[in-house]
Amino acid sequence: MSEVSAIRGLCAKADVGIDGGRSWDIRVRDQRFYDCVIADGSLGLGEAYMRGYWEANDLFGCISHILSCDQLCAHKNYGWRTSLAFLKARLLNVQSISQTRSLADVHYNLNTELFEHMLGPSMAYSCAYWLNAATLDDAQIAKFDLICRKLHLKEGERLLDIGCGWGGFAHYAAENYGVEVVGITVADEQAAYARELCTGLPVEIFCGDYREFPTAEICFDKAASIGMIEHVGTRNYRTLFSTVESALRPRGLFLLHSITSPVSSEVGEPWLTTYIFPGGVLPSMRQLSESAERLFVLQDMQNIGPHYTPTLRAWLDNFEAWWETASPYAKPSIWNSQEAFYRMWRYYLSSCAAEFHVGGSQVAQLVYSKGHLPGCYTAAR
Amino acid sequence: MSEVSAIRGLCAKADVGIDGGRSWDIRVRDQRFYDCVIADGSLGLGEAYMRGYWEANDLFGCISHILSCDQLCAHKNYGWRTSLAFLKARLLNVQSISQTRSLADVHYNLNTELFEHMLGPSMAYSCAYWLNAATLDDAQIAKFDLICRKLHLKEGERLLDIGCGWGGFAHYAAENYGVEVVGITVADEQAAYARELCTGLPVEIFCGDYREFPTAEICFDKAASIGMIEHVGTRNYRTLFSTVESALRPRGLFLLHSITSPVSSEVGEPWLTTYIFPGGVLPSMRQLSESAERLFVLQDMQNIGPHYTPTLRAWLDNFEAWWETASPYAKPSIWNSQEAFYRMWRYYLSSCAAEFHVGGSQVAQLVYSKGHLPGCYTAAR
């Protein structure tokens, strides 16, 4: 039982008890929990949760404690599956065009009903802005508006939205700022949804990879990419920046909204990339600066990372409420089990909320200009 | 005369005439002008100006045209002296402690009277903030206040000011925000001036290199470094960041105010590093991000580069007004000539004003935190 005592020791350092009485303590339901964590670190912890080997009344609190301590899931403790992921990232372009399509199949085409209930009417699948907002939908609209104001959108301008998702931002910008928008998404179902949503507005949706978009044809005044570069992969940042640069007129502005990691890495968190975002990896400020050099001038940066915790918690509440009432036919499954999917999704949203709560990742809004701006750029807040 | 036609061709591309009638045209006074520029690029252009080989009624306009075009002074056209500087930067730590002292002797101990007249009562030797200011002094005070607000200074906090110059910011922060300040400067005359200026306030001045400062002794709540990292050298950025990190309490804030280059380089502009700032080199966002990784979390960035043009033009006006009335004993000289010094200084301020006017460099105000902040950081503007 040396594994048990090793795990107990690590948990104690994180102030998480095993079978204790506090809301964030771990209750072990199956002894295989210990093997999973020893063998696969953070990947094993998540898998053990999916399999029902452990519980916590306050899953968010439990993972927050663990991440603060950073012992259980430290990079050095990665098991062999993680090492394999590192190797793969070095040898292959994991985020190739064909791989990206398969990511879209896995995640974004998953189940529109789930996302509609989880994300609410804005259908925005990125960090909201809670500065003057009390509800998720208000906070997502506030985020859309913040981005429009940071881009200094003016009527009649042309805006490129790379990674437009279900079209929520394109719709908002076209309706409220009178701009013409071209949105790009790689997921068929998102493209269809976005076209429907934006009916009657000057919004065009291009369904394809950003590398397939014919930038030479149209010149854009502004560009935005909201929560999409996390899927792009470190090898392709430069290509993304140079695609946007080619599409913009001189002095055009580009707003990049991205989760960032304080540490440069070529691979993402093992559990998340296995079950939620295949090929996902968070850029660091260092990697973004390297990739933007000579293409763009950075004008403004704001970290809104702490806003992601209430966003993710609101998504979790919405997801749980939907699950209770949803038809069994609408519920996705994994390993042929709807229960495992439910636990996977709870673990996904709770662990990400915890990650932002403890500051393990940030959310950067960066405003770049193509070349020099005549006056001083002033960013909205 | 192939040199003459080569230079004329380059000037024509920049829309600068040779011996034309426009205010920004070059009037050649001595044919050696052509040799200087051909042999040494931007270094030769400046030296030829110092020697009186050429004139322009609007020196700022002339250099702005040249820099916009970027033909005459392109990096590829550097002469052998510049190549030597590249080599030296690779082989030596040009910004060693002893070299830094000699920089201080050359520049900051130069002539306090000159700086008093050029900089005005704030004695601030960095980009001012003209958002709601009409005079240089108001704009410098506005910059001081912006930094205090970005640092969220609170009464009783301890502030470290690395590169405090003549103590203007330390004085402002102590007097208006009730903080205790330790200022660091390497220049004896600045230290003496700063101590005098801050009499009666809780301000202590440490005269020495930042690498000599005993960070272990005092724990600071906040730190600022305003217009100093430009002297630090690419090899030492990491040391500077880690010195500040050691000096700060957890969750402490660090404001870095620096001119930045859009392109990473290990050496500075050849004329400026030869005559004005030996060992000076502008960091890029890429170099700063690399150096801050794992030490700090970037919370906010603002580019105020366009504010440097009016700042430098105000310094030029002040310098010229002083020169007209100053005692001959107070005027510095170079090459045993006060006239050459005067031309050198005009060229320095005019060419830097032009550089910011055309966006060849930026001014970044970066706010870093030591570790995670509990709430969302909000930056003043």
PDB file of C-alpha atoms in Angstrom, chain A residues 114-216:
ATOM      1  CA  LEU A 114     -25.880  20.673 -25.246  1.00  0.00           C
ATOM      2  CA  PHE A 115     -24.034  23.860 -26.233  1.00  0.00           C
ATOM      3  CA  GLU A 116     -27.265  25.854 -26.570  1.00  0.00           C
ATOM      4  CA  HIS A 117     -28.204  24.986 -23.015  1.00  0.00           C
ATOM      5  CA  MET A 118     -24.727  25.315 -21.594  1.00  0.00           C
ATOM      6  CA  LEU A 119     -23.709  28.577 -23.272  1.00  0.00           C
ATOM      7  CA  GLY A 120     -27.098  30.300 -23.307  1.00  0.00           C
ATOM      8  CA  PRO A 121     -28.411  32.668 -25.991  1.00  0.00           C
ATOM      9  CA  SER A 122     -25.037  34.331 -26.777  1.00  0.00           C
ATOM     10  CA  MET A 123     -23.611  30.950 -27.864  1.00  0.00           C
ATOM     11  CA  ALA A 124     -20.226  32.403 -26.923  1.00  0.00           C
ATOM     12  CA  TYR A 125     -17.754  29.675 -26.026  1.00  0.00           C
ATOM     13  CA  SER A 126     -14.992  31.788 -24.423  1.00  0.00           C
ATOM     14  CA  CYS A 127     -14.334  33.822 -21.278  1.00  0.00           C
ATOM     15  CA  ALA A 128     -17.072  36.393 -20.562  1.00  0.00           C
ATOM     16  CA  TYR A 129     -16.528  39.883 -19.130  1.00  0.00           C
ATOM     17  CA  TRP A 130     -18.240  40.362 -15.780  1.00  0.00           C
ATOM     18  CA  LEU A 131     -17.130  43.947 -15.044  1.00  0.00           C
ATOM     19  CA  ASN A 132     -20.676  45.371 -15.110  1.00  0.00           C
ATOM     20  CA  ALA A 133     -22.643  42.202 -15.650  1.00  0.00           C
ATOM     21  CA  ALA A 134     -24.558  39.931 -13.296  1.00  0.00           C
ATOM     22  CA  THR A 135     -25.684  37.152 -15.641  1.00  0.00           C
ATOM     23  CA  LEU A 136     -23.751  34.973 -18.064  1.00  0.00           C
ATOM     24  CA  ASP A 137     -25.560  36.386 -21.059  1.00  0.00           C
ATOM     25  CA  ASP A 138     -24.945  40.006 -20.014  1.00  0.00           C
ATOM     26  CA  ALA A 139     -21.283  39.170 -19.415  1.00  0.00           C
ATOM     27  CA  GLN A 140     -20.933  37.582 -22.870  1.00  0.00           C
ATOM     28  CA  ILE A 141     -22.581  40.581 -24.527  1.00  0.00           C
ATOM     29  CA  ALA A 142     -20.244  42.831 -22.486  1.00  0.00           C
ATOM     30  CA  LYS A 143     -17.300  40.836 -23.864  1.00  0.00           C
ATOM     31  CA  PHE A 144     -18.569  41.230 -27.455  1.00  0.00           C
ATOM     32  CA  ASP A 145     -18.979  44.939 -26.896  1.00  0.00           C
ATOM     33  CA  LEU A 146     -15.569  45.307 -25.265  1.00  0.00           C
ATOM     34  CA  ILE A 147     -13.986  43.706 -28.329  1.00  0.00           C
ATOM     35  CA  CYS A 148     -15.946  45.956 -30.716  1.00  0.00           C
ATOM     36  CA  ARG A 149     -14.798  49.011 -28.760  1.00  0.00           C
ATOM     37  CA  LYS A 150     -11.193  47.823 -28.616  1.00  0.00           C
ATOM     38  CA  LEU A 151     -11.304  47.372 -32.387  1.00  0.00           C
ATOM     39  CA  HIS A 152     -12.779  50.885 -32.771  1.00  0.00           C
ATOM     40  CA  LEU A 153     -15.348  49.434 -35.180  1.00  0.00           C
ATOM     41  CA  LYS A 154     -16.993  51.985 -37.453  1.00  0.00           C
ATOM     42  CA  GLU A 155     -20.004  51.611 -39.718  1.00  0.00           C
ATOM     43  CA  GLY A 156     -19.185  50.154 -43.099  1.00  0.00           C
ATOM     44  CA  GLU A 157     -15.893  48.594 -42.044  1.00  0.00           C
ATOM     45  CA  ARG A 158     -15.062  45.024 -42.952  1.00  0.00           C
ATOM     46  CA  LEU A 159     -14.295  42.644 -40.094  1.00  0.00           C
ATOM     47  CA  LEU A 160     -12.723  39.197 -40.302  1.00  0.00           C
ATOM     48  CA  ASP A 161     -13.663  36.822 -37.461  1.00  0.00           C
ATOM     49  CA  ILE A 162     -11.305  33.837 -37.424  1.00  0.00           C
ATOM     50  CA  GLY A 163     -12.874  31.020 -35.452  1.00  0.00           C
ATOM     51  CA  CYS A 164     -16.385  32.498 -35.421  1.00  0.00           C
ATOM     52  CA  GLY A 165     -18.010  29.508 -33.737  1.00  0.00           C
ATOM     53  CA  TRP A 166     -21.811  29.723 -33.832  1.00  0.00           C
ATOM     54  CA  GLY A 167     -21.633  33.313 -35.105  1.00  0.00           C
ATOM     55  CA  GLY A 168     -22.586  35.147 -31.905  1.00  0.00           C
ATOM     56  CA  PHE A 169     -19.880  37.801 -32.171  1.00  0.00           C
ATOM     57  CA  ALA A 170     -20.306  38.279 -35.936  1.00  0.00           C
ATOM     58  CA  HIS A 171     -24.017  38.811 -35.337  1.00  0.00           C
ATOM     59  CA  TYR A 172     -23.419  41.299 -32.523  1.00  0.00           C
ATOM     60  CA  ALA A 173     -20.835  43.337 -34.423  1.00  0.00           C
ATOM     61  CA  ALA A 174     -22.906  43.489 -37.626  1.00  0.00           C
ATOM     62  CA  GLU A 175     -26.109  44.413 -35.808  1.00  0.00           C
ATOM     63  CA  ASN A 176     -24.686  46.930 -33.339  1.00  0.00           C
ATOM     64  CA  TYR A 177     -21.723  48.449 -35.173  1.00  0.00           C
ATOM     65  CA  GLY A 178     -22.895  48.263 -38.779  1.00  0.00           C
ATOM     66  CA  VAL A 179     -19.867  46.329 -39.995  1.00  0.00           C
ATOM     67  CA  GLU A 180     -19.660  43.659 -42.686  1.00  0.00           C
ATOM     68  CA  VAL A 181     -18.308  40.422 -41.295  1.00  0.00           C
ATOM     69  CA  VAL A 182     -16.678  37.349 -42.737  1.00  0.00           C
ATOM     70  CA  GLY A 183     -16.597  34.551 -40.189  1.00  0.00           C
ATOM     71  CA  ILE A 184     -14.426  31.446 -40.502  1.00  0.00           C
ATOM     72  CA  THR A 185     -15.148  28.155 -38.789  1.00  0.00           C
ATOM     73  CA  VAL A 186     -13.957  24.659 -39.516  1.00  0.00           C
ATOM     74  CA  ALA A 187     -17.039  22.934 -38.053  1.00  0.00           C
ATOM     75  CA  ASP A 188     -19.963  22.311 -40.446  1.00  0.00           C
ATOM     76  CA  GLU A 189     -22.634  22.477 -37.776  1.00  0.00           C
ATOM     77  CA  GLN A 190     -21.279  25.762 -36.438  1.00  0.00           C
ATOM     78  CA  ALA A 191     -21.223  27.218 -39.964  1.00  0.00           C
ATOM     79  CA  ALA A 192     -24.834  26.210 -40.595  1.00  0.00           C
ATOM     80  CA  TYR A 193     -25.910  27.610 -37.231  1.00  0.00           C
ATOM     81  CA  ALA A 194     -24.020  30.884 -37.786  1.00  0.00           C
ATOM     82  CA  ARG A 195     -25.547  31.387 -41.269  1.00  0.00           C
ATOM     83  CA  GLU A 196     -29.025  30.882 -39.821  1.00  0.00           C
ATOM     84  CA  LEU A 197     -28.337  33.217 -36.885  1.00  0.00           C
ATOM     85  CA  CYS A 198     -27.002  36.007 -39.103  1.00  0.00           C
ATOM     86  CA  THR A 199     -29.773  35.905 -41.712  1.00  0.00           C
ATOM     87  CA  GLY A 200     -30.508  39.413 -42.968  1.00  0.00           C
ATOM     88  CA  LEU A 201     -27.197  40.812 -41.754  1.00  0.00           C
ATOM     89  CA  PRO A 202     -24.093  41.455 -43.904  1.00  0.00           C
ATOM     90  CA  VAL A 203     -22.361  38.384 -42.500  1.00  0.00           C
ATOM     91  CA  GLU A 204     -20.730  35.713 -44.637  1.00  0.00           C
ATOM     92  CA  ILE A 205     -19.554  32.401 -43.193  1.00  0.00           C
ATOM     93  CA  PHE A 206     -16.597  30.568 -44.678  1.00  0.00           C
ATOM     94  CA  CYS A 207     -16.550  26.935 -43.620  1.00  0.00           C
ATOM     95  CA  GLY A 208     -12.957  25.753 -43.698  1.00  0.00           C
ATOM     96  CA  ASP A 209      -9.544  25.983 -42.137  1.00  0.00           C
ATOM     97  CA  TYR A 210      -8.036  29.461 -41.695  1.00  0.00           C
ATOM     98  CA  ARG A 211      -5.179  28.291 -43.920  1.00  0.00           C
ATOM     99  CA  GLU A 212      -7.641  27.684 -46.737  1.00  0.00           C
ATOM    100  CA  PHE A 213      -9.187  31.169 -46.597  1.00  0.00           C
ATOM    101  CA  PRO A 214      -8.349  33.238 -49.718  1.00  0.00           C
ATOM    102  CA  THR A 215      -6.946  36.328 -47.958  1.00  0.00           C
ATOM    103  CA  ALA A 216      -5.923  38.000 -51.190  1.00  0.00           C
TER     104      ALA A 216
END
